PDB file of C-alpha atoms and ligand atoms in Angstrom:
ATOM      1  CA  MET A   1       4.239  13.354   6.429  1.00 76.00           C
ATOM      2  CA  ASN A   2       7.240  12.823   8.393  1.00 82.00           C
ATOM      3  CA  GLN A   3      10.177  11.182   6.547  1.00 81.00           C
ATOM      4  CA  LEU A   4      11.676   8.619   9.454  1.00 79.00           C
ATOM      5  CA  SER A   5      14.517   7.691   6.944  1.00 85.00           C
ATOM      6  CA  GLU A   6      15.293   7.467   3.454  1.00 88.00           C
ATOM      7  CA  ARG A   7      12.894   4.535   3.027  1.00 95.00           C
ATOM      8  CA  VAL A   8      10.213   4.715   5.550  1.00 97.00           C
ATOM      9  CA  ILE A   9       7.673   7.874   5.490  1.00 97.00           C
ATOM     10  CA  LEU A  10       5.144   8.233   8.317  1.00 97.00           C
ATOM     11  CA  VAL A  11       2.142   9.502   6.825  1.00 97.00           C
ATOM     12  CA  ASP A  12       0.787  11.482  10.227  1.00 96.00           C
ATOM     13  CA  HIS A  13      -1.737  13.875   8.931  1.00 96.00           C
ATOM     14  CA  PRO A  14      -4.156  15.149  11.734  1.00 97.00           C
ATOM     15  CA  MET A  15      -7.089  13.428   9.645  1.00 98.00           C
ATOM     16  CA  VAL A  16      -5.206  10.265   9.299  1.00 98.00           C
ATOM     17  CA  GLN A  17      -4.192  10.204  12.981  1.00 98.00           C
ATOM     18  CA  HIS A  18      -8.031  10.450  13.768  1.00 98.00           C
ATOM     19  CA  LYS A  19      -9.569   8.096  10.932  1.00 98.00           C
ATOM     20  CA  LEU A  20      -6.841   5.529  12.349  1.00 98.00           C
ATOM     21  CA  SER A  21      -8.085   5.738  15.790  1.00 98.00           C
ATOM     22  CA  ILE A  22     -11.767   4.864  14.950  1.00 98.00           C
ATOM     23  CA  LEU A  23     -10.268   2.225  12.707  1.00 98.00           C
ATOM     24  CA  ARG A  24      -8.581   0.365  15.693  1.00 98.00           C
ATOM     25  CA  ASP A  25     -11.630   0.471  17.788  1.00 98.00           C
ATOM     26  CA  LYS A  26     -13.119  -2.873  18.039  1.00 98.00           C
ATOM     27  CA  ASN A  27     -16.461  -1.675  18.191  1.00 98.00           C
ATOM     28  CA  THR A  28     -15.919  -0.176  14.561  1.00 98.00           C
ATOM     29  CA  SER A  29     -18.852  -1.728  12.280  1.00 97.00           C
ATOM     30  CA  SER A  30     -17.496  -3.496   9.049  1.00 97.00           C
ATOM     31  CA  GLY A  31     -19.018  -0.975   6.673  1.00 98.00           C
ATOM     32  CA  GLN A  32     -17.312   2.209   8.722  1.00 98.00           C
ATOM     33  CA  PHE A  33     -13.994   0.196   8.928  1.00 98.00           C
ATOM     34  CA  ARG A  34     -14.084  -0.815   4.824  1.00 98.00           C
ATOM     35  CA  GLN A  35     -14.871   3.285   4.133  1.00 98.00           C
ATOM     36  CA  LEU A  36     -12.097   4.615   6.717  1.00 98.00           C
ATOM     37  CA  VAL A  37      -9.409   2.008   4.841  1.00 98.00           C
ATOM     38  CA  ARG A  38     -10.387   3.758   1.572  1.00 98.00           C
ATOM     39  CA  GLU A  39     -10.027   7.076   2.828  1.00 98.00           C
ATOM     40  CA  LEU A  40      -6.641   6.518   4.464  1.00 98.00           C
ATOM     41  CA  SER A  41      -5.268   4.696   1.360  1.00 98.00           C
ATOM     42  CA  LEU A  42      -6.395   7.979  -0.468  1.00 98.00           C
ATOM     43  CA  PHE A  43      -4.783  10.041   2.095  1.00 97.00           C
ATOM     44  CA  GLU A  44      -1.624   7.664   1.956  1.00 98.00           C
ATOM     45  CA  VAL A  45      -1.516   7.435  -2.123  1.00 98.00           C
ATOM     46  CA  TYR A  46      -1.397  11.408  -2.105  1.00 97.00           C
ATOM     47  CA  GLU A  47       1.874  11.338  -0.092  1.00 97.00           C
ATOM     48  CA  ALA A  48       3.323   8.397  -2.054  1.00 97.00           C
ATOM     49  CA  THR A  49       3.018  10.167  -5.456  1.00 96.00           C
ATOM     50  CA  SER A  50       4.483  13.578  -4.030  1.00 95.00           C
ATOM     51  CA  ASP A  51       7.922  12.624  -5.967  1.00 94.00           C
ATOM     52  CA  LEU A  52       6.167  12.131  -9.302  1.00 94.00           C
ATOM     53  CA  ALA A  53       7.857  13.922 -12.195  1.00 94.00           C
ATOM     54  CA  LEU A  54       6.139  17.005 -13.845  1.00 96.00           C
ATOM     55  CA  GLU A  55       6.558  18.492 -17.317  1.00 96.00           C
ATOM     56  CA  PRO A  56       5.410  22.197 -18.327  1.00 97.00           C
ATOM     57  CA  VAL A  57       2.235  22.780 -20.482  1.00 97.00           C
ATOM     58  CA  HIS A  58       0.492  25.061 -22.254  1.00 98.00           C
ATOM     59  CA  VAL A  59      -3.127  25.586 -21.532  1.00 98.00           C
ATOM     60  CA  GLU A  60      -5.618  27.846 -23.162  1.00 98.00           C
ATOM     61  CA  THR A  61      -7.835  29.147 -20.169  1.00 98.00           C
ATOM     62  CA  PRO A  62     -10.848  31.377 -20.966  1.00 98.00           C
ATOM     63  CA  VAL A  63      -8.565  34.620 -19.841  1.00 98.00           C
ATOM     64  CA  ALA A  64      -5.017  34.013 -21.390  1.00 98.00           C
ATOM     65  CA  MET A  65      -2.558  31.311 -22.441  1.00 98.00           C
ATOM     66  CA  ALA A  66      -1.155  29.718 -18.974  1.00 98.00           C
ATOM     67  CA  THR A  67       1.841  27.628 -18.658  1.00 98.00           C
ATOM     68  CA  CYS A  68       1.049  25.015 -16.562  1.00 98.00           C
ATOM     69  CA  MET A  69       2.475  21.682 -15.102  1.00 97.00           C
ATOM     70  CA  GLN A  70       1.248  18.395 -15.599  1.00 96.00           C
ATOM     71  CA  LEU A  71       2.611  14.457 -14.953  1.00 94.00           C
ATOM     72  CA  THR A  72       5.023  13.367 -17.248  1.00 91.00           C
ATOM     73  CA  GLY A  73       2.619  10.290 -17.735  1.00 79.00           C
ATOM     74  CA  ARG A  74       4.842   7.365 -16.184  1.00 83.00           C
ATOM     75  CA  LYS A  75       2.283   4.382 -16.071  1.00 95.00           C
ATOM     76  CA  MET A  76       1.368   3.244 -12.699  1.00 97.00           C
ATOM     77  CA  ALA A  77      -0.296   0.002 -11.069  1.00 98.00           C
ATOM     78  CA  VAL A  78      -1.625  -1.052  -7.681  1.00 98.00           C
ATOM     79  CA  VAL A  79      -0.887  -4.377  -6.377  1.00 98.00           C
ATOM     80  CA  PRO A  80      -3.371  -5.505  -3.629  1.00 98.00           C
ATOM     81  CA  ILE A  81      -1.805  -8.479  -1.657  1.00 97.00           C
ATOM     82  CA  LEU A  82      -5.074 -10.843  -1.263  1.00 96.00           C
ATOM     83  CA  ARG A  83      -7.163 -10.413   0.693  1.00 94.00           C
ATOM     84  CA  ALA A  84      -7.114  -7.366   2.574  1.00 96.00           C
ATOM     85  CA  GLY A  85      -5.056  -5.397   0.385  1.00 98.00           C
ATOM     86  CA  LEU A  86      -8.237  -5.384  -1.769  1.00 98.00           C
ATOM     87  CA  GLY A  87      -9.843  -2.754   0.944  1.00 98.00           C
ATOM     88  CA  MET A  88      -6.919  -0.192  -0.194  1.00 98.00           C
ATOM     89  CA  VAL A  89      -7.435  -0.538  -3.911  1.00 98.00           C
ATOM     90  CA  ASP A  90     -10.536   1.637  -4.387  1.00 98.00           C
ATOM     91  CA  GLY A  91      -8.931   4.670  -2.607  1.00 98.00           C
ATOM     92  CA  VAL A  92      -5.573   4.481  -4.553  1.00 98.00           C
ATOM     93  CA  LEU A  93      -8.145   4.627  -8.068  1.00 98.00           C
ATOM     94  CA  ASP A  94      -9.854   7.551  -6.320  1.00 98.00           C
ATOM     95  CA  LEU A  95      -6.645   9.545  -6.794  1.00 97.00           C
ATOM     96  CA  ILE A  96      -5.294   7.616  -9.834  1.00 96.00           C
ATOM     97  CA  PRO A  97      -7.787   6.167 -11.901  1.00 96.00           C
ATOM     98  CA  ALA A  98      -5.762   5.245 -15.129  1.00 94.00           C
ATOM     99  CA  ALA A  99      -3.774   2.883 -12.629  1.00 97.00           C
ATOM    100  CA  ARG A 100      -3.743  -0.505 -13.847  1.00 98.00           C
ATOM    101  CA  VAL A 101      -4.870  -3.148 -10.924  1.00 98.00           C
ATOM    102  CA  GLY A 102      -2.705  -6.387 -10.796  1.00 98.00           C
ATOM    103  CA  HIS A 103      -3.927  -8.972  -7.941  1.00 98.00           C
ATOM    104  CA  LEU A 104      -1.451 -11.293  -5.965  1.00 98.00           C
ATOM    105  CA  GLY A 105      -2.342 -14.234  -3.493  1.00 96.00           C
ATOM    106  CA  MET A 106       0.247 -15.229  -1.248  1.00 90.00           C
ATOM    107  CA  GLU A 107       0.046 -18.357   1.051  1.00 83.00           C
ATOM    108  CA  ARG A 108       2.674 -20.364   2.972  1.00 76.00           C
ATOM    109  CA  ASP A 109       4.292 -23.212   1.758  1.00 75.00           C
ATOM    110  CA  HIS A 110       3.394 -26.497   3.561  1.00 73.00           C
ATOM    111  CA  ASP A 111       6.711 -27.847   3.745  1.00 76.00           C
ATOM    112  CA  THR A 112       9.216 -25.043   3.310  1.00 76.00           C
ATOM    113  CA  HIS A 113       6.682 -22.498   5.394  1.00 72.00           C
ATOM    114  CA  GLU A 114       7.969 -19.783   3.028  1.00 81.00           C
ATOM    115  CA  PRO A 115       5.516 -17.670   1.455  1.00 87.00           C
ATOM    116  CA  HIS A 116       4.776 -17.874  -2.422  1.00 85.00           C
ATOM    117  CA  GLU A 117       2.488 -16.731  -4.760  1.00 90.00           C
ATOM    118  CA  TYR A 118      -0.900 -19.099  -5.164  1.00 94.00           C
ATOM    119  CA  TYR A 119      -2.404 -16.599  -7.588  1.00 96.00           C
ATOM    120  CA  ALA A 120      -0.924 -13.747  -9.592  1.00 97.00           C
ATOM    121  CA  LYS A 121      -2.599 -11.740 -12.457  1.00 98.00           C
ATOM    122  CA  MET A 122      -0.387  -8.373 -13.537  1.00 98.00           C
ATOM    123  CA  PRO A 123      -1.103  -6.216 -16.223  1.00 98.00           C
ATOM    124  CA  ARG A 124       1.093  -7.283 -19.333  1.00 97.00           C
ATOM    125  CA  ASP A 125       3.582  -4.284 -19.006  1.00 97.00           C
ATOM    126  CA  ILE A 126       3.972  -4.349 -15.505  1.00 98.00           C
ATOM    127  CA  ALA A 127       7.700  -4.170 -15.857  1.00 97.00           C
ATOM    128  CA  GLU A 128       7.387  -0.856 -17.036  1.00 96.00           C
ATOM    129  CA  ARG A 129       5.154   0.382 -14.411  1.00 97.00           C
ATOM    130  CA  ASP A 130       5.669   2.032 -11.156  1.00 97.00           C
ATOM    131  CA  VAL A 131       3.819  -0.252  -8.820  1.00 98.00           C
ATOM    132  CA  LEU A 132       2.219   0.299  -5.302  1.00 98.00           C
ATOM    133  CA  VAL A 133       1.748  -3.023  -3.311  1.00 98.00           C
ATOM    134  CA  VAL A 134      -0.881  -2.683  -0.861  1.00 98.00           C
ATOM    135  CA  ASP A 135      -1.885  -4.546   2.200  1.00 98.00           C
ATOM    136  CA  PRO A 136      -3.276  -2.835   5.433  1.00 98.00           C
ATOM    137  CA  MET A 137      -1.107  -4.656   7.684  1.00 97.00           C
ATOM    138  CA  LEU A 138       2.740  -5.189   7.730  1.00 97.00           C
ATOM    139  CA  ALA A 139       3.305  -7.797  10.361  1.00 96.00           C
ATOM    140  CA  THR A 140       6.325 -10.138   9.899  1.00 95.00           C
ATOM    141  CA  GLY A 141       6.602  -8.788   6.361  1.00 96.00           C
ATOM    142  CA  GLY A 142       6.775 -12.439   4.959  1.00 94.00           C
ATOM    143  CA  SER A 143       4.268 -12.030   2.380  1.00 95.00           C
ATOM    144  CA  CYS A 144       5.203  -8.417   1.281  1.00 97.00           C
ATOM    145  CA  ILE A 145       8.876  -9.486   0.871  1.00 96.00           C
ATOM    146  CA  ALA A 146       7.573 -12.536  -1.059  1.00 96.00           C
ATOM    147  CA  ALA A 147       5.442 -10.071  -3.163  1.00 97.00           C
ATOM    148  CA  ILE A 148       8.155  -8.089  -4.116  1.00 97.00           C
ATOM    149  CA  GLU A 149      10.616 -10.421  -4.973  1.00 97.00           C
ATOM    150  CA  TYR A 150       7.802 -11.728  -7.452  1.00 97.00           C
ATOM    151  CA  LEU A 151       7.388  -8.230  -8.860  1.00 98.00           C
ATOM    152  CA  ARG A 152      11.377  -7.814  -9.014  1.00 98.00           C
ATOM    153  CA  ARG A 153      11.627 -11.440 -10.848  1.00 97.00           C
ATOM    154  CA  LEU A 154       8.948  -9.607 -13.093  1.00 98.00           C
ATOM    155  CA  GLY A 155      11.443  -6.951 -13.682  1.00 98.00           C
ATOM    156  CA  VAL A 156       9.596  -4.161 -11.953  1.00 98.00           C
ATOM    157  CA  LYS A 157      12.119  -1.402 -10.972  1.00 97.00           C
ATOM    158  CA  ASN A 158      10.132   1.216  -8.958  1.00 97.00           C
ATOM    159  CA  ILE A 159       8.308  -0.281  -5.774  1.00 98.00           C
ATOM    160  CA  LYS A 160       6.554   1.266  -3.077  1.00 98.00           C
ATOM    161  CA  VAL A 161       5.065  -0.201  -0.575  1.00 98.00           C
ATOM    162  CA  MET A 162       1.818   1.044   1.080  1.00 98.00           C
ATOM    163  CA  VAL A 163       0.527  -0.114   4.546  1.00 98.00           C
ATOM    164  CA  LEU A 164      -1.852   1.139   7.235  1.00 98.00           C
ATOM    165  CA  VAL A 165       0.007   0.118  10.513  1.00 98.00           C
ATOM    166  CA  ALA A 166       3.546  -1.609  10.397  1.00 98.00           C
ATOM    167  CA  ALA A 167       5.314  -3.509  12.833  1.00 98.00           C
ATOM    168  CA  PRO A 168       8.701  -2.674  13.584  1.00 97.00           C
ATOM    169  CA  GLU A 169       9.943  -6.430  13.193  1.00 97.00           C
ATOM    170  CA  GLY A 170       8.263  -6.246   9.598  1.00 97.00           C
ATOM    171  CA  ILE A 171       9.893  -2.552   9.061  1.00 98.00           C
ATOM    172  CA  ASP A 172      13.305  -4.339   9.503  1.00 97.00           C
ATOM    173  CA  ALA A 173      12.630  -7.300   7.589  1.00 97.00           C
ATOM    174  CA  LEU A 174      11.530  -5.684   4.604  1.00 98.00           C
ATOM    175  CA  LEU A 175      14.088  -2.964   4.541  1.00 97.00           C
ATOM    176  CA  ALA A 176      16.938  -5.983   4.716  1.00 97.00           C
ATOM    177  CA  ALA A 177      14.952  -7.824   1.897  1.00 97.00           C
ATOM    178  CA  ASP A 178      14.795  -5.270  -0.587  1.00 97.00           C
ATOM    179  CA  GLY A 179      17.595  -2.289  -0.991  1.00 96.00           C
ATOM    180  CA  ASP A 180      15.417   0.252  -2.966  1.00 97.00           C
ATOM    181  CA  VAL A 181      11.827  -0.265  -1.859  1.00 98.00           C
ATOM    182  CA  ARG A 182      10.168   2.736   0.117  1.00 97.00           C
ATOM    183  CA  LEU A 183       7.457   1.799   2.591  1.00 98.00           C
ATOM    184  CA  TYR A 184       4.617   4.249   3.595  1.00 98.00           C
ATOM    185  CA  THR A 185       2.787   3.691   6.771  1.00 98.00           C
ATOM    186  CA  CYS A 186      -0.029   5.390   8.925  1.00 98.00           C
ATOM    187  CA  ALA A 187       1.632   3.822  12.381  1.00 98.00           C
ATOM    188  CA  ILE A 188       4.075   2.271  13.485  1.00 98.00           C
ATOM    189  CA  ASP A 189       3.059  -0.062  16.222  1.00 98.00           C
ATOM    190  CA  GLU A 190       5.058  -1.519  19.450  1.00 97.00           C
ATOM    191  CA  CYS A 191       5.568  -5.311  18.458  1.00 97.00           C
ATOM    192  CA  LEU A 192       3.966  -8.505  17.128  1.00 95.00           C
ATOM    193  CA  ASN A 193       2.290 -10.959  19.776  1.00 95.00           C
ATOM    194  CA  GLU A 194       2.892 -14.852  19.963  1.00 94.00           C
ATOM    195  CA  ASP A 195      -0.049 -15.147  17.111  1.00 93.00           C
ATOM    196  CA  ALA A 196       2.153 -12.441  14.655  1.00 93.00           C
ATOM    197  CA  TYR A 197      -0.831  -9.795  15.468  1.00 95.00           C
ATOM    198  CA  ILE A 198       0.423  -6.661  15.246  1.00 97.00           C
ATOM    199  CA  VAL A 199      -0.031  -4.999  19.035  1.00 98.00           C
ATOM    200  CA  PRO A 200      -2.054  -3.068  19.802  1.00 98.00           C
ATOM    201  CA  GLY A 201      -2.750  -3.063  15.962  1.00 98.00           C
ATOM    202  CA  LEU A 202      -6.565  -3.379  14.975  1.00 98.00           C
ATOM    203  CA  GLY A 203      -6.985  -7.276  14.431  1.00 97.00           C
ATOM    204  CA  ASP A 204      -7.202  -9.245  11.354  1.00 97.00           C
ATOM    205  CA  ALA A 205      -7.811  -6.295   8.637  1.00 97.00           C
ATOM    206  CA  GLY A 206      -9.338  -8.954   5.972  1.00 96.00           C
ATOM    207  CA  ASP A 207     -12.092 -10.154   8.517  1.00 97.00           C
ATOM    208  CA  ARG A 208     -12.570  -6.606   9.599  1.00 97.00           C
ATOM    209  CA  ILE A 209     -12.794  -5.200   5.807  1.00 97.00           C
ATOM    210  CA  PHE A 210     -15.098  -8.022   4.591  1.00 96.00           C
ATOM    211  CA  GLY A 211     -17.382  -8.566   7.491  1.00 96.00           C
ATOM    212  CA  THR A 212     -15.816 -12.343   8.181  1.00 95.00           C
ATOM    213  CA  VAL A 213     -14.891 -12.041  11.993  1.00 80.00           C
TER     214      VAL A 213
HETATM  215  N1  LIG B 301      -2.340  -9.091   9.858  1.00 78.54           N
HETATM  216  C1  LIG B 301      -3.985  -8.869  10.351  1.00 78.54           C
HETATM  217  O1  LIG B 301      -4.527  -8.522   9.422  1.00 78.54           O
HETATM  218  N2  LIG B 301      -3.476  -8.066  11.667  1.00 78.54           N
HETATM  219  C2  LIG B 301      -2.400  -8.553  12.227  1.00 78.54           C
HETATM  220  O2  LIG B 301      -2.357  -7.894  13.265  1.00 78.54           O
HETATM  221  C3  LIG B 301      -1.485  -8.893  11.646  1.00 78.54           C
HETATM  222  C4  LIG B 301      -1.099  -9.328  10.421  1.00 78.54           C
END
């Protein structure tokens, strides 16, 4: 893990870098791509939960009493941005099976060109939960920023964003749009191209996860 700033964390474990290289390869099959997205999400959520609070608990082992540590039980939710974010949910749930899942679909308004939610289904108590917003690619940052604004309107206080690949343009926009959010990414790429694809990136993550290329 490489803390680039107070709010940007690069998850650059050697296993992560190796898996990301396979993910980027245009010849990687859809099935393998999906599995790698899940595995990378698991590595990333491990880092994104490294600041969770602990409290002491007394446990009787077969040999003696032990004072151990357990999570204080803060409730968590994972919110995938449809559609590509769905590919990261199982990796998060592998580590945090008790997390609730909220779904958020974003689209661009025809008139204003601003992203807004076309579908949202959140856990009832989302405002009391720590939320992990997941989307494999942070390109312009538009839909991610709109997702955060939506969650803030619902009263969510603690939001972390997990992506696999980020463009510098998206990172700058995200940090400028929200003063508190923390970003976890496995790579920071060079730039966006004229079609707003990340360069070198990995192509359209949703198409590659769902085999719709
Ligand atoms: N979304 C993608 O899936 N890929 C990109 O490169 C940019 C946005």
